[in-house]
XYZ file of C-alpha atoms in Angstrom:
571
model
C 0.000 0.000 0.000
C 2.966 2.465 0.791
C 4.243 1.710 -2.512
C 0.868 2.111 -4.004
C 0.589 5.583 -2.255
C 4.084 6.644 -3.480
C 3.107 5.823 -6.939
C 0.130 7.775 -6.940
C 0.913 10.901 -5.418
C 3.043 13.462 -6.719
C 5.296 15.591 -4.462
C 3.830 19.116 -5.533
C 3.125 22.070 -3.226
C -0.241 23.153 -5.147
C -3.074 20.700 -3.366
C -5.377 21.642 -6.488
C -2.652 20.630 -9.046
C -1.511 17.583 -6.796
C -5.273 16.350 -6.330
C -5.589 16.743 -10.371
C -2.458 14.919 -11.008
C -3.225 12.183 -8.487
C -6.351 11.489 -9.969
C -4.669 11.619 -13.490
C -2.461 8.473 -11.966
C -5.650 6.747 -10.659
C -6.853 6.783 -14.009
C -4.174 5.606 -15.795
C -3.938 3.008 -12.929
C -7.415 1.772 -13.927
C -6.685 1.860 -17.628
C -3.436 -0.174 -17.818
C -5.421 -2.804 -15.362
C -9.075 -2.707 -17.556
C -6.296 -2.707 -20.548
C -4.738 -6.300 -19.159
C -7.926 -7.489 -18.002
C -9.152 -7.976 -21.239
C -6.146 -8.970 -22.935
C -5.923 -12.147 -20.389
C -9.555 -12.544 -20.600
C -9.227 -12.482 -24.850
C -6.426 -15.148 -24.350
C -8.410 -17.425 -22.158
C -11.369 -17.423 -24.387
C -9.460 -17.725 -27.282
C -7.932 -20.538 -25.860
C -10.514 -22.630 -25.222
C -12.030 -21.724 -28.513
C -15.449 -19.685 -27.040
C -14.291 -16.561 -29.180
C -12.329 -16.423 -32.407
C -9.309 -14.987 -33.168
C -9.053 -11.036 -34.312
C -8.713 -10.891 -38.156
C -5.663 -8.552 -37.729
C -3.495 -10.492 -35.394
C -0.794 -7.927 -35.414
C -3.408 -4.803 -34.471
C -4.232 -7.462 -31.694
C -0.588 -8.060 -30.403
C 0.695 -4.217 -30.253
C -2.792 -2.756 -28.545
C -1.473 -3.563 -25.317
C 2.241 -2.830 -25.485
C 0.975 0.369 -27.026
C -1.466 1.268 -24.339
C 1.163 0.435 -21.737
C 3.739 2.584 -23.766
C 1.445 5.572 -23.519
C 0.182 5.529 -20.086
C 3.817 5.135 -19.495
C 4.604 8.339 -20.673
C 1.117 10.339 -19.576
C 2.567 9.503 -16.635
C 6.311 10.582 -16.918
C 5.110 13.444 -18.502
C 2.588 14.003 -15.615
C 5.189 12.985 -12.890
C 8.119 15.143 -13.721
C 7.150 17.963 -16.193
C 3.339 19.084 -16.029
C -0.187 17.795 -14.799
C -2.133 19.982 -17.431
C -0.114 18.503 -20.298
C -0.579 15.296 -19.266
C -3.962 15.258 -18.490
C -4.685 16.973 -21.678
C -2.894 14.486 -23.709
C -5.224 11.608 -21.910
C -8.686 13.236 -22.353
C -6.793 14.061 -26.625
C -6.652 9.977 -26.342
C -9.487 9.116 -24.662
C -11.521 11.043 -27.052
C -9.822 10.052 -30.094
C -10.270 6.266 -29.092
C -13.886 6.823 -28.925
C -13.392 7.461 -32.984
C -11.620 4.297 -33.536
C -15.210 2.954 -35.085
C -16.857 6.387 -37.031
C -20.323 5.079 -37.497
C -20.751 3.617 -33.620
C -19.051 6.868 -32.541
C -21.336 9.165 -34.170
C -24.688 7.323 -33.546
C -27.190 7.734 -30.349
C -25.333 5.501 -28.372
C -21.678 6.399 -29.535
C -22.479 10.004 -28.648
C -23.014 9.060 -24.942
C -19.770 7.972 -24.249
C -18.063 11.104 -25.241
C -19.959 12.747 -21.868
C -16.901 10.329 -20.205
C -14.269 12.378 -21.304
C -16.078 15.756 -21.130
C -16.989 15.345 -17.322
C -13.637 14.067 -16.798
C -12.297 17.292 -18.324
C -13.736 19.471 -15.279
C -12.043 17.260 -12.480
C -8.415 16.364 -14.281
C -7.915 19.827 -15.839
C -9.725 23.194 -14.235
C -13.478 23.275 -13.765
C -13.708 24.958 -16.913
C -12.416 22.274 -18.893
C -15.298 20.804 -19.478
C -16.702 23.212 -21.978
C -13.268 23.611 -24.223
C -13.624 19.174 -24.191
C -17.466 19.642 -25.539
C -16.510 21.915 -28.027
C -13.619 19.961 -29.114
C -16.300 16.831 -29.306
C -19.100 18.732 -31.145
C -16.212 19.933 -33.640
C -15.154 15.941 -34.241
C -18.742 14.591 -34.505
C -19.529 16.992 -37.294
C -16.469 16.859 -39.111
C -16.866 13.163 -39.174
C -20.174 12.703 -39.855
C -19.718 15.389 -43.276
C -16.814 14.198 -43.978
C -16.419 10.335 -43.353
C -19.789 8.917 -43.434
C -21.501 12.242 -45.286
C -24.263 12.805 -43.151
C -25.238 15.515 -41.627
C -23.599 17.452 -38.639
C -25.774 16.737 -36.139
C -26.369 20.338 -34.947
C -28.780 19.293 -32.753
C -27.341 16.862 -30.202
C -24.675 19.507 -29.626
C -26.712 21.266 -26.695
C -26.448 17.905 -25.073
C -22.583 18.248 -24.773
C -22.892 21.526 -23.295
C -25.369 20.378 -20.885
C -23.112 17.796 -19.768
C -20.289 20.177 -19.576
C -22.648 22.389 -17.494
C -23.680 20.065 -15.027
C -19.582 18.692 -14.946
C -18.636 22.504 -14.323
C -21.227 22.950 -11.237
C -20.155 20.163 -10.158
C -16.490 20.676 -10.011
C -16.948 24.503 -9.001
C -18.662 23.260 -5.994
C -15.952 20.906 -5.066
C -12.947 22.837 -5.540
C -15.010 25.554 -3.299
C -15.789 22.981 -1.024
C -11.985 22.014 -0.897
C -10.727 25.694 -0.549
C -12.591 26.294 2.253
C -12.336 23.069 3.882
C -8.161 23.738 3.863
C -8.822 27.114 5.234
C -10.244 25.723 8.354
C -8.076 23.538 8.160
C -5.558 26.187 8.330
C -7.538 28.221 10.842
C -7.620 24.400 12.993
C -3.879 23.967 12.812
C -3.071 27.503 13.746
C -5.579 27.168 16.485
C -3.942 23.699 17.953
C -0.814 25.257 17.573
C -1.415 28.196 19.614
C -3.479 26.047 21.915
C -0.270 23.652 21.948
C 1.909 26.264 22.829
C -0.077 27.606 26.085
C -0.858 24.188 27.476
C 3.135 23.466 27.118
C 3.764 27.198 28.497
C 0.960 26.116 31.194
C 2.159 22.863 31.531
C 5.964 24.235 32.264
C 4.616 26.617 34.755
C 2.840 24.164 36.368
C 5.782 22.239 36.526
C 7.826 24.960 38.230
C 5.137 25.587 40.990
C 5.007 21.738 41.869
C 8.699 21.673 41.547
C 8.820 24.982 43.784
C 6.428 23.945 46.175
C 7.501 20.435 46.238
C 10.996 22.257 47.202
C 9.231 24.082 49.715
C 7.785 21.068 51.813
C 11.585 19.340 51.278
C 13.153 22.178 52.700
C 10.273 22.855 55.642
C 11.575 21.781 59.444
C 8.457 21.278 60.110
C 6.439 18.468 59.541
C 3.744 18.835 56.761
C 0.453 16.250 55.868
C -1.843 17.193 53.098
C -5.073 15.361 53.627
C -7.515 15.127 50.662
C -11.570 15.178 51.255
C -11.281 12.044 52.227
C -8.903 12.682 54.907
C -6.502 10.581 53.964
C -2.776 11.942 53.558
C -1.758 12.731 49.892
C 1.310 14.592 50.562
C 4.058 14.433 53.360
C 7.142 15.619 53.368
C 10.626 14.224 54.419
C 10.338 16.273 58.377
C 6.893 15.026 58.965
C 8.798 11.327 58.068
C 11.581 12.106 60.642
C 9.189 13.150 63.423
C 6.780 10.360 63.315
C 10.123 7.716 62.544
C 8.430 6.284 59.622
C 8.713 6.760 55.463
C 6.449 9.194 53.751
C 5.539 6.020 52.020
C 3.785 4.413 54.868
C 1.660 7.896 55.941
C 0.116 8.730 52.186
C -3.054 6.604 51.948
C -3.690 6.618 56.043
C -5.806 8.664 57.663
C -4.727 11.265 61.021
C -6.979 8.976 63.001
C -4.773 5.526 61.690
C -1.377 7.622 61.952
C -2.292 8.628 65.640
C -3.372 5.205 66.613
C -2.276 4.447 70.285
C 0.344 7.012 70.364
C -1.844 9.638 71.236
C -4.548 10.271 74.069
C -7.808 9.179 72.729
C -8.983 12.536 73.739
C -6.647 14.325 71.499
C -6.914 12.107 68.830
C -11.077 12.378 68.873
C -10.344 16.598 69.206
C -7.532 16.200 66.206
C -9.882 14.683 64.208
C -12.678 16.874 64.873
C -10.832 19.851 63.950
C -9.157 18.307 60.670
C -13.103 17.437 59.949
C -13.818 21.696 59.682
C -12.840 22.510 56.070
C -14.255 25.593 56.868
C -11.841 27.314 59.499
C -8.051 26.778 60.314
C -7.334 26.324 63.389
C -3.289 26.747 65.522
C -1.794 26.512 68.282
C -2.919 22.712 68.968
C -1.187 21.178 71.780
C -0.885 17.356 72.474
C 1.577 14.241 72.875
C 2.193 12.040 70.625
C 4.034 9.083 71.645
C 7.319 10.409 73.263
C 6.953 13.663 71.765
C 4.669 16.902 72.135
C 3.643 18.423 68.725
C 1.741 21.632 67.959
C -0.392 21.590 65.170
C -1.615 23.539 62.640
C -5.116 23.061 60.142
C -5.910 24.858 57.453
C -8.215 24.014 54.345
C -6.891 23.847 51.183
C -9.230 25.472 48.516
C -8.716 25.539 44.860
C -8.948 29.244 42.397
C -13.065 28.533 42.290
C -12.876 28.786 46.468
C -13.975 24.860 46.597
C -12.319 22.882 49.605
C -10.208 20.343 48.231
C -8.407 19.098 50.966
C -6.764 19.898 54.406
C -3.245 20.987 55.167
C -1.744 19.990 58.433
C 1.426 21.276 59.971
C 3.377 19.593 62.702
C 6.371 21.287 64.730
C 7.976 19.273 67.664
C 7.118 21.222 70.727
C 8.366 18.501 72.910
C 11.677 20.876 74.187
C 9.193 23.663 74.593
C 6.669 21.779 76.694
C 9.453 20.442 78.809
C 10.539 24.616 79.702
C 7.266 25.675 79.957
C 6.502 22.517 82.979
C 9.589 23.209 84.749
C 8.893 26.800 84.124
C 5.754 26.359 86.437
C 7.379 24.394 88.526
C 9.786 26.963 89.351
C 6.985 29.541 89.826
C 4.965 27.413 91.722
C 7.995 26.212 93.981
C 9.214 30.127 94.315
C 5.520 31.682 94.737
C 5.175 28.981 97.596
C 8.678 30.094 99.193
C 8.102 33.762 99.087
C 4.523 33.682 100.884
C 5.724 32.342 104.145
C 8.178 34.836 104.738
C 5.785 37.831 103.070
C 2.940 36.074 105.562
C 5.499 36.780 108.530
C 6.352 40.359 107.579
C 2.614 41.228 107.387
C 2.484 39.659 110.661
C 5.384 41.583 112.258
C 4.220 44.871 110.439
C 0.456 44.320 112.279
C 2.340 43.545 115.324
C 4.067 46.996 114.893
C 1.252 48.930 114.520
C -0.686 47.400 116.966
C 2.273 49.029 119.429
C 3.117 45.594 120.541
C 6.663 46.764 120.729
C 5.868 50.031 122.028
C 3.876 52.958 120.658
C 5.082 54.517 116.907
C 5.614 58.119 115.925
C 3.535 59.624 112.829
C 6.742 59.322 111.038
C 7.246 55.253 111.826
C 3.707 54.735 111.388
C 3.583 56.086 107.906
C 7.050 53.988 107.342
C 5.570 50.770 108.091
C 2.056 52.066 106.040
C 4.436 52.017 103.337
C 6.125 48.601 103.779
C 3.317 46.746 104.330
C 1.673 48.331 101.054
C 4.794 47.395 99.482
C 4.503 43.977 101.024
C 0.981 43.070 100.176
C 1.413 43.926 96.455
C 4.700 41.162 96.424
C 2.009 38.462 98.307
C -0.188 39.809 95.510
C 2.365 39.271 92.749
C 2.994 35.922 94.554
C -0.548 34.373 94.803
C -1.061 35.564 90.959
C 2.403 33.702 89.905
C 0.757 30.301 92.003
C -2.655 30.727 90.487
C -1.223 31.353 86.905
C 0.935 28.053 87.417
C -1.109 25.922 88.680
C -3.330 26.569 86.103
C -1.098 26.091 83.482
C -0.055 22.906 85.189
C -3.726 22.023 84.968
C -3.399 21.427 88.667
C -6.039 24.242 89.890
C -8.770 22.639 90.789
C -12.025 24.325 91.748
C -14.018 23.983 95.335
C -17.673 23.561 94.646
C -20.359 24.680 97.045
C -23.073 26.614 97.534
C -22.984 30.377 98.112
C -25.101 33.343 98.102
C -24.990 35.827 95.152
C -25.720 38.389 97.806
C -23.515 37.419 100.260
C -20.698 37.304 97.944
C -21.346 40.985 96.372
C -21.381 42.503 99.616
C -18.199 40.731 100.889
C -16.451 42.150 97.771
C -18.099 45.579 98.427
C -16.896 45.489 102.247
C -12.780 44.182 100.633
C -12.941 46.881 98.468
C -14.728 50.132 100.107
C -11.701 50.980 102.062
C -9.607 51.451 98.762
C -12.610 53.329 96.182
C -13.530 55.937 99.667
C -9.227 56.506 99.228
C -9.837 57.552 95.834
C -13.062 59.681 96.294
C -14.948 56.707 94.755
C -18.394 55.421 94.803
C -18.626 52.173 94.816
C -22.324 50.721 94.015
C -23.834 46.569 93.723
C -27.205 45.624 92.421
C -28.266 42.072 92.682
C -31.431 41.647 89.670
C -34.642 40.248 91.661
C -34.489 37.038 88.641
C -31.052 36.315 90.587
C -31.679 32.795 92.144
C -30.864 33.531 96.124
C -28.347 30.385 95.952
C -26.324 29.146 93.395
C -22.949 26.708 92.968
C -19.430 27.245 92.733
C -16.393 28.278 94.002
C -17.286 31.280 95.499
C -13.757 31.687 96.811
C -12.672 32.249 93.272
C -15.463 33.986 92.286
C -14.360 36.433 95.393
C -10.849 36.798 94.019
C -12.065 37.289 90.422
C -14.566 39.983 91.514
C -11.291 41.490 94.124
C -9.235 41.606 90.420
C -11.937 43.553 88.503
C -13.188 45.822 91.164
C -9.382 46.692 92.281
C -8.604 47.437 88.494
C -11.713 49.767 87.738
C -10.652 51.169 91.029
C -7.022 51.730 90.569
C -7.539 52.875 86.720
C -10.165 55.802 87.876
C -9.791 59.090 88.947
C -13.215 60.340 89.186
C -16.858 59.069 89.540
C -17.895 55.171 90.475
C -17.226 51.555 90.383
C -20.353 49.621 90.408
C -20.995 45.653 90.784
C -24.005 43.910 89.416
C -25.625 40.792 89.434
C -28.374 39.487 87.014
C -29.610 36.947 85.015
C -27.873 36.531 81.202
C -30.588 33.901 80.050
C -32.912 31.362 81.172
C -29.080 29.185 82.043
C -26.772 31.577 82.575
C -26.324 34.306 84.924
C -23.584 37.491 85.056
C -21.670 39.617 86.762
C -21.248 42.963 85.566
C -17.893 45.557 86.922
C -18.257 49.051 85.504
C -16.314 52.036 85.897
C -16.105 55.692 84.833
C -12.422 55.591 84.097
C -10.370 56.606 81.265
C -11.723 53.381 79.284
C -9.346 51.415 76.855
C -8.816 51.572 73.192
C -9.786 48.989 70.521
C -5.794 48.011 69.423
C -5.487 47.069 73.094
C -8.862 45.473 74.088
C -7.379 42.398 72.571
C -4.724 41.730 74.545
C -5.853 42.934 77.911
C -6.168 39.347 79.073
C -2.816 38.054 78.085
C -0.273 37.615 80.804
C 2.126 40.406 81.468
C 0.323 42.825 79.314
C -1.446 46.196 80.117
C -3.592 48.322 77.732
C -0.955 50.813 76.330
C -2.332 54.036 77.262
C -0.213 57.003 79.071
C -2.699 56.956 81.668
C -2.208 53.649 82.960
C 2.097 53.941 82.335
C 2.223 55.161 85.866
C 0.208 52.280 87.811
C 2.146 49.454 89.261
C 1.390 46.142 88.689
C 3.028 43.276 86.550
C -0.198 41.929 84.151
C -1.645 39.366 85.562
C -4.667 40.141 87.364
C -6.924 40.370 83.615
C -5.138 36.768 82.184
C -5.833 35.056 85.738
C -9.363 36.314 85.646
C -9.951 34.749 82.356
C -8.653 31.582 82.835
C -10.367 31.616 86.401
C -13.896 32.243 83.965
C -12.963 29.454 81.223
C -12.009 27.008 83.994
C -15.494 27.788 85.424
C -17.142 26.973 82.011
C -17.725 30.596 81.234
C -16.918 33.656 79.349
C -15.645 37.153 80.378
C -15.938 39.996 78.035
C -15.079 43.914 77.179
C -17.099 46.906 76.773
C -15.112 50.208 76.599
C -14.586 53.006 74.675
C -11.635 56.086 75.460
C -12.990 58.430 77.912
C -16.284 56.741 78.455
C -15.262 53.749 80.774
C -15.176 50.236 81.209
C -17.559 47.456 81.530
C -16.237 43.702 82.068
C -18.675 41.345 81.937
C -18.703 37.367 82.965
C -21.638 34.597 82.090
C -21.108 31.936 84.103
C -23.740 28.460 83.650
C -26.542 28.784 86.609
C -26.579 25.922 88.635
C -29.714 26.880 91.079
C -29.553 25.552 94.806
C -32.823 25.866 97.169
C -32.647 28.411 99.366
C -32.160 27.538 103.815
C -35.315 28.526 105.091
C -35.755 31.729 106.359
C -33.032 33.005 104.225
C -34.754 36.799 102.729
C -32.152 38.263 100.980
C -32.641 41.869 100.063
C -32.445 41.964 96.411
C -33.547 44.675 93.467
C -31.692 47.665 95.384
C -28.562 49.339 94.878
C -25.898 49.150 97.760
């Protein structure tokens, strides 16, 4: 078949002329293999005597070699010099063939087979073609009808030759039309593959970079890095995750956190891992928990694609475990030193009341306002102490809270009684108001609920120069009731209302540069509240005052009988 296809096509840069010329071949194919057809069929039949032999036996013997001899050079001539010569010269022989017998030529049915040559004309040559071949074959017919068989010129089946020639030329125009445009899209196709070609490769070498950029990214990271896919199972991990968990990347893609954890890790941490890694809506840091040997903090994040569609989680792993270790002997240490320093702070206050009681003798003004100042100085280091104790024992998650009952109103008014000494100093006023809807007993720790209220109130108190501190009690909902400390101070600004709570911070405002105090009273307070299962928060604005407010769950007791407290009024 190649050879076939190599034999009939001709290397040309025209595809009009090479289409022509091909065809041209195809033709000449078919008539040197009609041409031998025959001849073997001839032989056979002449052989076994079914037809006789021709009467001119040497006519017979050079038909084929001359047939073969002229396709031959129709299609050397076609080949090598020129399509329209050739194909001219084999419509000239076709036609001329058709005359080999005059009389059969020029009859009815003679005259049909010259529409072979004459629709051929319009495909081998130009469309055209087909009229110049009619012309040629209306000019033959009547010269040999006058002049051979002298009849006449048959005028009037001319218009049948141009009718053929007609319907040959529509015919070809519409092809040749059909062809042009078909290679212009064709055209238009290729340029548009080849542009498309060259973006996807451009696209597809970009692409490459970012994966090879990324993928040097997560190489490079110290920390340890899983990419889950909807399925939370891990897709990606890189070579630190592998060295912190002791195991190939191999064996994590294809498990799931909650297979990699397995019984290295706290059920509890592994149920609130995989809770967290289940929210493809929010990330979520600063996740604390062992793991095996080791303490990790973790990291979640979704991973969303340029249409904002979640395809996957993120999770990032740093070893924490040196960290941890500090931060436990760190509140050891605190613990262990805020322990040591109250005893001998406890026996200075002692020796200071002992002093001004005039145990030792009676004090001058001067001695007395000494000692006023020492044991000022000395409750705010028992302060300091008790806050470093609270804040590490909390930390070591070894705080643990006294439940009872208590009275809302008793409590209030205790606080009011602590701290009416140190607001009447200032020129205060300091106010309560217990809500009638406040149950008369509820549970807790009311000795931390004392020392939170003692923190607020002394804040609004030490932080205002002018006007009132005022406690109230009420009901937040149906399960939750609140306690509200408000003051008339300089309030705090927005940029520091969120950091008020950390430890060892203070709202950074020149009016509070000048109070002592190390930071800790807000962040103790806050973890007191969570601790408790509730919530503290902030209402201030600059120069209008402050308002912290805690919900805490309502746990309702029965009130003693006889208890009445006095409730609904202002103290």
């Amino acid at each position: 078949m190649r050879f076939i296809k190599r034999l009939l096509d001709i290397p040309v840069t025209d595809p009009d002329d090479a289409r022509r010329r091909r065809l041209l071949n195809v033709l000449l194919l078919c008539l040197v293999g009609f041409t031998l057809a025959i001849a073997i069929v001839s032989l056979v039949l002449m052989a076994i005597g079914a037809v006789p032999p021709p009467r001119d036996m040497v006519l017979a013997y050079l038909s084929l070699p001359g047939v073969l001899l002229l396709a031959t050079a129709i299609y050397a001539i076609n080949r090598y010099w020129s399509g329209v010569l050739a194909g001219s010269l084999f419509l000239l022989t076709v036609t001329l063939s058709i005359f080999a017998d005059p009389q059969l030529a020029t009859s009815g049915l003679g005259l049909s087979t010259f529409a072979v040559p004459i629709i051929i004309a319009s495909f081998l040559l130009r469309s055209y073609a087909s009229f110049v071949v009619a012309a040629l074959v209306s000019l033959l017919t009547s010269w040999v009808r006058v002049s051979l068989i002298h009849a006449d010129p048959g005028i009037p089946l001319l218009p049948t030759f141009f009718l053929t020639a007609l319907v040959s030329w529509v015919g070809a125009r519409s092809m040749e039309r059909a062809l042009t445009e078909l290679r212009i899209l064709n055209r238009e196709l290729d340029q548009r593959v080849a542009e498309r070609t060259r973006d996807l490769a451009q696209r597809t070498q970009e692409l490459a970079e970012a994966l090879a950029k990324n993928q040097a990214i997560l190489d490079s990271t110290a920390d340890g890095v899983i990419v889950f896919d909807p399925e939370n199972q891990a897709v990606v991990a890189n070579p630190a995750i592998a060295d912190l968990l002791g195991r190939p990347t191999h064996r994590i893609t294809g498990l799931t956190l909650d297979a990699l954890m397995g019984e290295d890790v706290d059920p509890a941490d592994r149920e609130k891992v995989t809770q967290l890694l289940n929210d493809r809506e929010n990330a979520h840091s600063g996740i604390q928990f062992r793991w095996g040997k080791k303490t990790f903090a973790a990291s979640l994040a979704p991973v969303r694609d340029n249409s904002g569609r979640v395809t996957g989680t993120v999770a990032v792993f740093r070893d924490f475990t040196r960290e941890a270790e500090i931060d436990r002997m760190k509140s050891v240490f605190i613990s262990v030193a805020s322990h040591e320093l109250r005893t001998p702070l406890s026996g200075i206050l002692g020796y200071i009341d002992m002093l001004q009681e005039g145990v030792y003798g009676e004090l001058t003004e001067e001695q007395r306002s000494v000692i006023g100042r020492v044991a000022a100085n000395t409750n705010q280091l028992l302060s300091l102490a008790n806050n470093l104790l609270d804040r590490a024992q909390i930390e070591a998650g070894r705080l643990t809270l006294r439940i009872g009952t208590f009275s809302p109103t008793e409590l209030i008014t205790s606080v009011q009684g602590v701290m009416d000494v140190m607001a009447q100093a200032k020129g205060l006023n300091l106010t309560s108001y217990i809500a009638d809807d406040v149950p008369a007993t509820l549970t807790g720790d009311r000795q931390r609920l004392h020392q939170i209220l003692v923190n607020l109130v002394g804040n609004a108190i030490k932080f205002t120069t002018e006007g009132s501190v005022s406690i109230r009690a009420y009901m937040h909902d149906a399960h939750h009731w609140a306690l509200a400390v408000s003051d008339t101070g300089p309030g705090i600004a927005k940029e520091a209302q969120g950091y008020v709570f950390e430890p060892f911070r203070q709202a950074d405002d020149p009016s509070t540069r000048h109070h002592s105090g190390a930071g800790l009273g807000l962040s103790i307070v806050k973890q007191l509240v969570t601790l408790m299962g509730g919530e503290i928060t902030l209402d201030s604005e600059v120069g209008r005052g402050s308002t912290f407010t805690i919900v805490l769950p309502c746990v309702i007791q029965q009130p003693e009988a006889g208890e009445r407290p006095d409730r609904g009024k202002e103290k």
